[in-house]
mmCIF file of N, CA and C in Angstrom:
data_model
loop_
_atom_site.group_PDB
_atom_site.id
_atom_site.type_symbol
_atom_site.label_atom_id
_atom_site.label_comp_id
_atom_site.label_asym_id
_atom_site.label_seq_id
_atom_site.Cartn_x
_atom_site.Cartn_y
_atom_site.Cartn_z
ATOM 1 N N UNK W 1 -14.095 39.992 -7.319
ATOM 2 C CA UNK W 1 -14.882 38.559 -7.392
ATOM 3 C C UNK W 1 -16.188 38.451 -6.393
ATOM 4 N N UNK W 2 -15.938 38.590 -5.269
ATOM 5 C CA UNK W 2 -17.353 38.362 -4.224
ATOM 6 C C UNK W 2 -18.582 39.608 -4.999
ATOM 7 N N UNK W 3 -18.079 40.304 -4.651
ATOM 8 C CA UNK W 3 -19.621 41.655 -4.792
ATOM 9 C C UNK W 3 -19.889 41.512 -6.453
ATOM 10 N N UNK W 4 -19.328 41.076 -7.409
ATOM 11 C CA UNK W 4 -19.817 40.442 -8.737
ATOM 12 C C UNK W 4 -20.965 39.407 -8.342
ATOM 13 N N UNK W 5 -20.426 38.208 -7.661
ATOM 14 C CA UNK W 5 -21.042 36.913 -7.515
ATOM 15 C C UNK W 5 -22.000 37.386 -6.798
ATOM 16 N N UNK W 6 -22.232 38.160 -5.985
ATOM 17 C CA UNK W 6 -23.423 38.286 -5.203
ATOM 18 C C UNK W 6 -24.460 39.066 -6.052
ATOM 19 N N UNK W 7 -24.144 40.404 -6.743
ATOM 20 C CA UNK W 7 -24.808 40.739 -7.870
ATOM 21 C C UNK W 7 -25.460 39.502 -9.107
ATOM 22 N N UNK W 8 -24.460 38.854 -9.435
ATOM 23 C CA UNK W 8 -25.096 37.641 -10.125
ATOM 24 C C UNK W 8 -26.116 36.970 -9.413
ATOM 25 N N UNK W 9 -26.063 36.375 -8.230
ATOM 26 C CA UNK W 9 -26.901 35.584 -7.843
ATOM 27 C C UNK W 9 -28.029 36.299 -7.245
ATOM 28 N N UNK W 10 -28.032 37.485 -6.822
ATOM 29 C CA UNK W 10 -29.389 38.286 -6.508
ATOM 30 C C UNK W 10 -30.419 38.694 -7.779
ATOM 31 N N UNK W 11 -29.711 38.567 -9.009
ATOM 32 C CA UNK W 11 -30.176 38.579 -10.235
ATOM 33 C C UNK W 11 -30.702 37.324 -10.899
ATOM 34 N N UNK W 12 -29.934 35.890 -10.467
ATOM 35 C CA UNK W 12 -30.457 34.856 -10.737
ATOM 36 C C UNK W 12 -31.761 34.403 -9.873
ATOM 37 N N UNK W 13 -31.840 34.950 -8.467
ATOM 38 C CA UNK W 13 -32.852 34.313 -7.749
ATOM 39 C C UNK W 13 -34.097 35.658 -8.099
ATOM 40 N N UNK W 14 -33.857 36.789 -8.431
ATOM 41 C CA UNK W 14 -34.977 37.289 -8.779
ATOM 42 C C UNK W 14 -35.436 36.529 -10.067
ATOM 43 N N UNK W 15 -34.701 36.560 -11.158
ATOM 44 C CA UNK W 15 -35.417 35.867 -12.251
ATOM 45 C C UNK W 15 -36.060 34.381 -12.486
ATOM 46 N N UNK W 16 -35.665 33.400 -11.520
ATOM 47 C CA UNK W 16 -35.846 32.359 -11.261
ATOM 48 C C UNK W 16 -37.357 32.386 -10.103
ATOM 49 N N UNK W 17 -37.124 33.549 -9.350
ATOM 50 C CA UNK W 17 -38.140 33.275 -8.421
ATOM 51 C C UNK W 17 -38.090 32.533 -7.259
ATOM 52 N N UNK W 18 -36.755 32.148 -6.622
ATOM 53 C CA UNK W 18 -36.343 30.954 -5.936
ATOM 54 C C UNK W 18 -34.934 31.168 -5.315
ATOM 55 N N UNK W 19 -34.851 31.192 -4.506
ATOM 56 C CA UNK W 19 -33.475 31.700 -3.634
ATOM 57 C C UNK W 19 -32.695 29.994 -3.338
ATOM 58 N N UNK W 20 -31.739 29.550 -3.951
ATOM 59 C CA UNK W 20 -31.229 28.221 -3.635
ATOM 60 C C UNK W 20 -30.048 28.343 -2.637
ATOM 61 N N UNK W 21 -29.715 27.647 -1.699
ATOM 62 C CA UNK W 21 -28.815 27.305 -1.170
ATOM 63 C C UNK W 21 -27.346 27.677 -1.584
ATOM 64 N N UNK W 22 -27.003 27.436 -2.904
ATOM 65 C CA UNK W 22 -25.673 27.838 -3.667
ATOM 66 C C UNK W 22 -25.302 29.251 -3.917
ATOM 67 N N UNK W 23 -26.595 30.196 -3.838
ATOM 68 C CA UNK W 23 -26.748 31.383 -4.156
ATOM 69 C C UNK W 23 -25.689 32.124 -2.892
ATOM 70 N N UNK W 24 -25.766 31.580 -1.925
ATOM 71 C CA UNK W 24 -25.007 31.956 -0.533
ATOM 72 C C UNK W 24 -23.835 31.949 -0.773
ATOM 73 N N UNK W 25 -22.927 31.558 -1.729
ATOM 74 C CA UNK W 25 -21.222 31.278 -1.659
ATOM 75 C C UNK W 25 -20.710 32.425 -1.962
ATOM 76 N N UNK W 26 -21.340 33.335 -2.868
ATOM 77 C CA UNK W 26 -20.414 34.722 -3.257
ATOM 78 C C UNK W 26 -20.672 35.633 -1.700
ATOM 79 N N UNK W 27 -21.603 35.409 -1.020
ATOM 80 C CA UNK W 27 -21.994 36.235 0.008
ATOM 81 C C UNK W 27 -20.877 35.595 0.885
ATOM 82 N N UNK W 28 -20.604 34.606 1.214
ATOM 83 C CA UNK W 28 -19.050 33.811 2.358
ATOM 84 C C UNK W 28 -18.320 34.238 1.622
ATOM 85 N N UNK W 29 -18.251 33.987 0.146
ATOM 86 C CA UNK W 29 -16.556 34.734 -0.108
ATOM 87 C C UNK W 29 -16.605 36.029 0.183
ATOM 88 N N UNK W 30 -17.530 36.543 0.112
ATOM 89 C CA UNK W 30 -17.486 38.411 0.299
ATOM 90 C C UNK W 30 -16.956 38.926 1.805
ATOM 91 N N UNK W 31 -17.803 37.584 2.621
ATOM 92 C CA UNK W 31 -17.672 37.725 4.036
ATOM 93 C C UNK W 31 -16.401 37.416 4.784
ATOM 94 N N UNK W 32 -15.912 36.396 4.016
ATOM 95 C CA UNK W 32 -14.599 36.106 3.964
ATOM 96 C C UNK W 32 -13.687 36.810 3.934
ATOM 97 N N UNK W 33 -13.441 37.699 2.612
ATOM 98 C CA UNK W 33 -12.625 38.568 2.401
ATOM 99 C C UNK W 33 -12.465 39.675 3.055
ATOM 100 N N UNK W 34 -13.656 39.992 3.355
ATOM 101 C CA UNK W 34 -13.566 40.981 4.606
ATOM 102 C C UNK W 34 -13.461 41.220 5.597
ATOM 103 N N UNK W 35 -13.530 39.689 5.867
ATOM 104 C CA UNK W 35 -13.058 39.328 7.390
ATOM 105 C C UNK W 35 -11.717 39.553 7.513
ATOM 106 N N UNK W 36 -10.730 38.935 6.694
ATOM 107 C CA UNK W 36 -9.236 39.063 6.300
ATOM 108 C C UNK W 36 -8.935 40.232 6.044
ATOM 109 N N UNK W 37 -9.365 41.087 5.573
ATOM 110 C CA UNK W 37 -8.663 42.513 5.497
ATOM 111 C C UNK W 37 -9.035 43.200 6.398
ATOM 112 N N UNK W 38 -9.837 43.086 7.313
ATOM 113 C CA UNK W 38 -10.158 43.963 8.623
ATOM 114 C C UNK W 38 -9.379 43.226 9.749
ATOM 115 N N UNK W 39 -8.920 41.920 9.740
ATOM 116 C CA UNK W 39 -8.162 41.277 11.193
ATOM 117 C C UNK W 39 -6.981 41.866 11.816
ATOM 118 N N UNK W 40 -6.080 42.547 10.946
ATOM 119 C CA UNK W 40 -5.271 43.528 11.574
ATOM 120 C C UNK W 40 -5.735 44.913 12.298
ATOM 121 N N UNK W 41 -6.715 45.468 11.403
ATOM 122 C CA UNK W 41 -6.997 46.665 11.881
ATOM 123 C C UNK W 41 -8.073 46.927 12.775
ATOM 124 N N UNK W 42 -9.013 46.045 12.484
ATOM 125 C CA UNK W 42 -10.222 46.114 13.115
ATOM 126 C C UNK W 42 -10.907 44.592 13.797
ATOM 127 N N UNK W 43 -10.119 43.753 14.366
ATOM 128 C CA UNK W 43 -10.359 42.329 14.661
ATOM 129 C C UNK W 43 -11.950 42.094 15.355
ATOM 130 N N UNK W 44 -12.755 42.889 16.058
ATOM 131 C CA UNK W 44 -13.955 42.863 16.592
ATOM 132 C C UNK W 44 -14.893 42.977 15.625
ATOM 133 N N UNK W 45 -14.529 43.555 14.328
ATOM 134 C CA UNK W 45 -15.370 43.473 13.040
ATOM 135 C C UNK W 45 -14.982 42.519 12.260
ATOM 136 N N UNK W 46 -13.973 41.833 12.329
ATOM 137 C CA UNK W 46 -13.339 40.940 11.556
ATOM 138 C C UNK W 46 -14.076 39.655 12.289
ATOM 139 N N UNK W 47 -14.253 39.252 13.540
ATOM 140 C CA UNK W 47 -14.804 38.380 14.249
ATOM 141 C C UNK W 47 -16.316 38.258 13.891
ATOM 142 N N UNK W 48 -17.054 39.587 13.771
ATOM 143 C CA UNK W 48 -18.515 39.612 13.587
ATOM 144 C C UNK W 48 -18.509 38.876 11.972
ATOM 145 N N UNK W 49 -17.905 39.763 10.856
ATOM 146 C CA UNK W 49 -18.138 39.125 9.749
ATOM 147 C C UNK W 49 -17.592 37.322 9.981
ATOM 148 N N UNK W 50 -16.605 37.006 10.350
ATOM 149 C CA UNK W 50 -16.468 35.746 10.633
ATOM 150 C C UNK W 50 -17.876 34.872 11.171
ATOM 151 N N UNK W 51 -18.468 35.663 12.149
ATOM 152 C CA UNK W 51 -19.526 34.946 12.813
ATOM 153 C C UNK W 51 -20.878 34.794 11.775
ATOM 154 N N UNK W 52 -20.793 36.033 11.191
ATOM 155 C CA UNK W 52 -21.999 36.157 10.132
ATOM 156 C C UNK W 52 -22.024 35.116 9.046
ATOM 157 N N UNK W 53 -20.606 35.011 8.743
ATOM 158 C CA UNK W 53 -20.571 34.224 7.118
ATOM 159 C C UNK W 53 -20.743 32.598 7.952
ATOM 160 N N UNK W 54 -20.054 32.277 9.202
ATOM 161 C CA UNK W 54 -20.567 30.861 9.944
ATOM 162 C C UNK W 54 -22.000 30.389 9.913
ATOM 163 N N UNK W 55 -22.613 31.627 10.454
ATOM 164 C CA UNK W 55 -24.085 31.006 10.425
ATOM 165 C C UNK W 55 -24.672 30.968 9.120
ATOM 166 N N UNK W 56 -24.245 32.064 8.021
ATOM 167 C CA UNK W 56 -25.058 31.771 6.788
ATOM 168 C C UNK W 56 -24.492 30.488 6.051
ATOM 169 N N UNK W 57 -23.396 30.072 6.365
ATOM 170 C CA UNK W 57 -22.592 28.592 5.787
ATOM 171 C C UNK W 57 -23.602 27.451 6.563
ATOM 172 N N UNK W 58 -24.043 27.344 7.858
ATOM 173 C CA UNK W 58 -25.110 26.641 8.463
ATOM 174 C C UNK W 58 -26.223 26.745 7.935
ATOM 175 N N UNK W 59 -26.518 27.752 7.504
ATOM 176 C CA UNK W 59 -28.275 27.863 7.024
ATOM 177 C C UNK W 59 -28.316 27.373 5.856
ATOM 178 N N UNK W 60 -27.332 27.710 4.970
ATOM 179 C CA UNK W 60 -27.433 27.141 3.566
ATOM 180 C C UNK W 60 -27.112 25.598 3.488
ATOM 181 N N UNK W 61 -25.858 25.392 4.108
ATOM 182 C CA UNK W 61 -25.783 23.913 4.044
ATOM 183 C C UNK W 61 -26.809 23.049 4.671
ATOM 184 N N UNK W 62 -27.192 23.680 5.878
ATOM 185 C CA UNK W 62 -28.275 22.822 6.433
ATOM 186 C C UNK W 62 -29.713 22.645 5.188
ATOM 187 N N UNK W 63 -30.057 23.786 4.971
ATOM 188 C CA UNK W 63 -31.032 23.729 3.754
ATOM 189 C C UNK W 63 -30.960 22.603 2.394
ATOM 190 N N UNK W 64 -29.658 22.950 1.639
ATOM 191 C CA UNK W 64 -29.115 22.054 1.228
ATOM 192 C C UNK W 64 -29.102 20.646 1.305
ATOM 193 N N UNK W 65 -28.674 20.251 2.524
ATOM 194 C CA UNK W 65 -28.507 18.881 2.873
ATOM 195 C C UNK W 65 -29.691 18.242 3.142
ATOM 196 N N UNK W 66 -30.587 19.042 3.877
ATOM 197 C CA UNK W 66 -31.720 18.551 4.213
ATOM 198 C C UNK W 66 -32.675 18.241 2.819
ATOM 199 N N UNK W 67 -32.511 19.280 2.085
ATOM 200 C CA UNK W 67 -33.742 18.441 0.586
ATOM 201 C C UNK W 67 -32.505 17.463 0.277
ATOM 202 N N UNK W 68 -31.566 17.038 0.210
ATOM 203 C CA UNK W 68 -30.849 15.593 -0.600
ATOM 204 C C UNK W 68 -31.230 14.498 0.169
ATOM 205 N N UNK W 69 -30.941 14.776 1.800
ATOM 206 C CA UNK W 69 -31.332 13.692 2.779
ATOM 207 C C UNK W 69 -32.581 12.962 2.401
ATOM 208 N N UNK W 70 -33.866 14.079 2.225
ATOM 209 C CA UNK W 70 -35.170 13.455 2.208
ATOM 210 C C UNK W 70 -35.121 13.297 0.883
ATOM 211 N N UNK W 71 -34.791 13.869 -0.103
ATOM 212 C CA UNK W 71 -34.843 12.707 -1.569
ATOM 213 C C UNK W 71 -34.323 11.595 -1.533
ATOM 214 N N UNK W 72 -32.936 11.468 -1.091
ATOM 215 C CA UNK W 72 -32.286 10.223 -0.601
ATOM 216 C C UNK W 72 -33.408 8.918 0.046
ATOM 217 N N UNK W 73 -34.151 9.471 1.293
ATOM 218 C CA UNK W 73 -34.951 8.604 1.647
ATOM 219 C C UNK W 73 -36.290 8.091 1.179
ATOM 220 N N UNK W 74 -36.608 9.232 0.147
ATOM 221 C CA UNK W 74 -37.664 9.108 -0.488
ATOM 222 C C UNK W 74 -37.747 8.143 -1.785
ATOM 223 N N UNK W 75 -36.314 8.184 -1.833
ATOM 224 C CA UNK W 75 -35.832 7.501 -3.187
ATOM 225 C C UNK W 75 -35.775 8.179 -4.651
ATOM 226 N N UNK W 76 -36.094 9.687 -4.430
ATOM 227 C CA UNK W 76 -36.116 10.535 -5.618
ATOM 228 C C UNK W 76 -34.879 11.011 -5.927
ATOM 229 N N UNK W 77 -34.450 11.264 -7.049
ATOM 230 C CA UNK W 77 -33.431 12.089 -7.248
ATOM 231 C C UNK W 77 -32.464 13.086 -6.247
ATOM 232 N N UNK W 78 -31.165 12.694 -6.024
ATOM 233 C CA UNK W 78 -30.619 13.843 -5.412
ATOM 234 C C UNK W 78 -29.389 14.045 -5.710
ATOM 235 N N UNK W 79 -28.644 15.097 -5.244
ATOM 236 C CA UNK W 79 -27.342 15.720 -5.392
ATOM 237 C C UNK W 79 -26.378 15.307 -4.426
ATOM 238 N N UNK W 80 -25.291 14.615 -5.144
ATOM 239 C CA UNK W 80 -24.283 14.014 -4.022
ATOM 240 C C UNK W 80 -23.576 15.237 -3.691
ATOM 241 N N UNK W 81 -23.491 16.059 -4.334
ATOM 242 C CA UNK W 81 -22.977 17.294 -3.297
ATOM 243 C C UNK W 81 -23.677 18.085 -2.232
ATOM 244 N N UNK W 82 -24.935 18.325 -2.631
ATOM 245 C CA UNK W 82 -25.722 18.766 -1.542
ATOM 246 C C UNK W 82 -25.882 17.547 -0.267
ATOM 247 N N UNK W 83 -25.727 16.593 -0.652
ATOM 248 C CA UNK W 83 -26.034 15.625 0.308
ATOM 249 C C UNK W 83 -24.490 15.364 1.073
ATOM 250 N N UNK W 84 -23.195 15.612 0.423
ATOM 251 C CA UNK W 84 -22.167 15.721 1.148
ATOM 252 C C UNK W 84 -21.819 17.060 1.854
ATOM 253 N N UNK W 85 -22.512 18.252 1.352
ATOM 254 C CA UNK W 85 -22.523 19.660 1.978
ATOM 255 C C UNK W 85 -23.417 19.403 3.464
ATOM 256 N N UNK W 86 -24.371 18.650 3.335
ATOM 257 C CA UNK W 86 -25.443 18.341 4.748
ATOM 258 C C UNK W 86 -24.060 17.751 5.866
ATOM 259 N N UNK W 87 -23.520 16.485 5.481
ATOM 260 C CA UNK W 87 -22.802 15.930 6.130
ATOM 261 C C UNK W 87 -21.478 16.800 6.800
ATOM 262 N N UNK W 88 -21.252 17.808 5.935
ATOM 263 C CA UNK W 88 -19.822 18.750 6.543
ATOM 264 C C UNK W 88 -20.434 19.846 6.975
ATOM 265 N N UNK W 89 -21.875 19.960 7.148
ATOM 266 C CA UNK W 89 -22.421 21.173 8.317
ATOM 267 C C UNK W 89 -22.179 20.037 9.440
ATOM 268 N N UNK W 90 -22.922 19.553 9.488
ATOM 269 C CA UNK W 90 -23.337 18.464 10.514
ATOM 270 C C UNK W 90 -21.761 18.446 11.224
ATOM 271 N N UNK W 91 -20.752 17.740 10.554
ATOM 272 C CA UNK W 91 -19.505 17.978 11.372
ATOM 273 C C UNK W 91 -18.906 19.385 11.423
ATOM 274 N N UNK W 92 -19.061 20.418 10.958
ATOM 275 C CA UNK W 92 -18.743 21.520 11.431
ATOM 276 C C UNK W 92 -19.214 22.062 12.426
ATOM 277 N N UNK W 93 -20.403 22.029 12.544
ATOM 278 C CA UNK W 93 -21.343 22.535 13.715
ATOM 279 C C UNK W 93 -21.114 21.442 15.199
ATOM 280 N N UNK W 94 -20.542 20.267 14.898
ATOM 281 C CA UNK W 94 -20.098 19.399 15.835
ATOM 282 C C UNK W 94 -18.887 20.111 16.810
ATOM 283 N N UNK W 95 -18.182 20.091 15.514
ATOM 284 C CA UNK W 95 -16.908 20.285 16.167
ATOM 285 C C UNK W 95 -16.551 21.857 16.619
ATOM 286 N N UNK W 96 -17.436 22.904 16.023
ATOM 287 C CA UNK W 96 -17.661 24.273 16.530
ATOM 288 C C UNK W 96 -17.803 23.783 18.257
ATOM 289 N N UNK W 97 -19.151 23.482 18.436
ATOM 290 C CA UNK W 97 -19.707 22.963 19.733
ATOM 291 C C UNK W 97 -18.941 22.610 20.712
ATOM 292 N N UNK W 98 -18.320 21.363 20.309
ATOM 293 C CA UNK W 98 -16.816 21.022 21.135
ATOM 294 C C UNK W 98 -16.178 21.871 21.442
ATOM 295 N N UNK W 99 -15.591 22.587 20.410
ATOM 296 C CA UNK W 99 -14.562 24.034 20.756
ATOM 297 C C UNK W 99 -15.149 24.931 21.912
ATOM 298 N N UNK W 100 -15.995 25.236 21.495
ATOM 299 C CA UNK W 100 -17.179 26.379 22.435
ATOM 300 C C UNK W 100 -17.027 25.273 23.627
ATOM 301 N N UNK W 101 -17.542 24.424 24.059
ATOM 302 C CA UNK W 101 -17.416 23.766 25.151
ATOM 303 C C UNK W 101 -15.927 23.570 25.975
ATOM 304 N N UNK W 102 -15.420 23.307 25.013
ATOM 305 C CA UNK W 102 -13.794 23.433 25.675
ATOM 306 C C UNK W 102 -13.303 24.403 26.407
ATOM 307 N N UNK W 103 -13.571 25.577 25.356
ATOM 308 C CA UNK W 103 -13.360 26.913 25.595
ATOM 309 C C UNK W 103 -13.910 27.643 27.048
ATOM 310 N N UNK W 104 -15.442 27.424 26.954
ATOM 311 C CA UNK W 104 -16.184 27.316 28.379
ATOM 312 C C UNK W 104 -15.459 27.030 29.660
ATOM 313 N N UNK W 105 -15.187 25.526 29.301
ATOM 314 C CA UNK W 105 -14.709 24.545 30.387
ATOM 315 C C UNK W 105 -13.157 25.387 31.146
ATOM 316 N N UNK W 106 -12.283 26.079 30.218
ATOM 317 C CA UNK W 106 -11.173 26.582 30.442
ATOM 318 C C UNK W 106 -11.358 27.457 30.961
ATOM 319 N N UNK W 107 -12.346 28.442 30.917
ATOM 320 C CA UNK W 107 -12.819 29.792 31.449
ATOM 321 C C UNK W 107 -13.204 29.587 32.683
ATOM 322 N N UNK W 108 -13.923 28.530 32.963
ATOM 323 C CA UNK W 108 -14.626 28.218 34.203
ATOM 324 C C UNK W 108 -13.760 27.691 35.005
ATOM 325 N N UNK W 109 -12.967 26.986 34.726
ATOM 326 C CA UNK W 109 -11.400 26.048 35.309
ATOM 327 C C UNK W 109 -10.589 27.253 35.939
ATOM 328 N N UNK W 110 -10.323 28.139 34.835
ATOM 329 C CA UNK W 110 -9.224 29.302 35.244
ATOM 330 C C UNK W 110 -10.091 30.310 36.487
ATOM 331 N N UNK W 111 -11.389 30.313 36.128
ATOM 332 C CA UNK W 111 -12.314 31.207 37.468
ATOM 333 C C UNK W 111 -11.973 30.530 38.378
ATOM 334 N N UNK W 112 -12.571 29.710 38.920
ATOM 335 C CA UNK W 112 -12.129 28.681 39.720
ATOM 336 C C UNK W 112 -10.987 28.935 40.483
ATOM 337 N N UNK W 113 -9.892 28.912 39.523
ATOM 338 C CA UNK W 113 -8.503 28.622 40.373
ATOM 339 C C UNK W 113 -8.191 29.921 40.557
ATOM 340 N N UNK W 114 -8.720 31.176 40.227
ATOM 341 C CA UNK W 114 -8.216 32.535 40.544
ATOM 342 C C UNK W 114 -8.909 32.684 42.082
ATOM 343 N N UNK W 115 -10.093 32.073 42.018
ATOM 344 C CA UNK W 115 -11.183 32.081 43.223
ATOM 345 C C UNK W 115 -10.396 31.787 44.624
ATOM 346 N N UNK W 116 -10.075 30.275 44.082
ATOM 347 C CA UNK W 116 -9.103 29.770 45.143
ATOM 348 C C UNK W 116 -8.234 30.475 45.843
ATOM 349 N N UNK W 117 -7.243 31.102 44.603
ATOM 350 C CA UNK W 117 -6.181 31.559 45.063
ATOM 351 C C UNK W 117 -6.426 32.842 45.778
ATOM 352 N N UNK W 118 -7.212 33.576 45.666
ATOM 353 C CA UNK W 118 -7.978 34.633 45.991
ATOM 354 C C UNK W 118 -8.147 34.622 47.521
ATOM 355 N N UNK W 119 -8.931 33.268 47.859
ATOM 356 C CA UNK W 119 -9.443 33.047 49.000
ATOM 357 C C UNK W 119 -8.253 32.696 50.051
ATOM 358 N N UNK W 120 -7.368 32.012 49.605
ATOM 359 C CA UNK W 120 -6.252 31.926 50.508
ATOM 360 C C UNK W 120 -5.472 32.750 51.398
#
């Protein structure tokens, strides 16, 4: 399903002459499926696929959300789904940033504890 969707979206983008944020959905599905399939045998490759999917999700969601929010503030028509997607991307980035900060804080704390144990 993912590869067929990617091909359909490529043809659609060529036909319309414009790439839309929702065209990235099939690529996200394909990357997520690839990550799941590689999770056991190749965990590093799976993490790389998940990272690419996350970046693509943030980019596509930001574009869709920014267009919708700009239309909302201008008073023109907007799509509620794109508006919601923009909010969800902001939450996704905020939660990911908090998780990264917590992980780095734990790692720094462990390294300080190990350093103080070695100096004793």
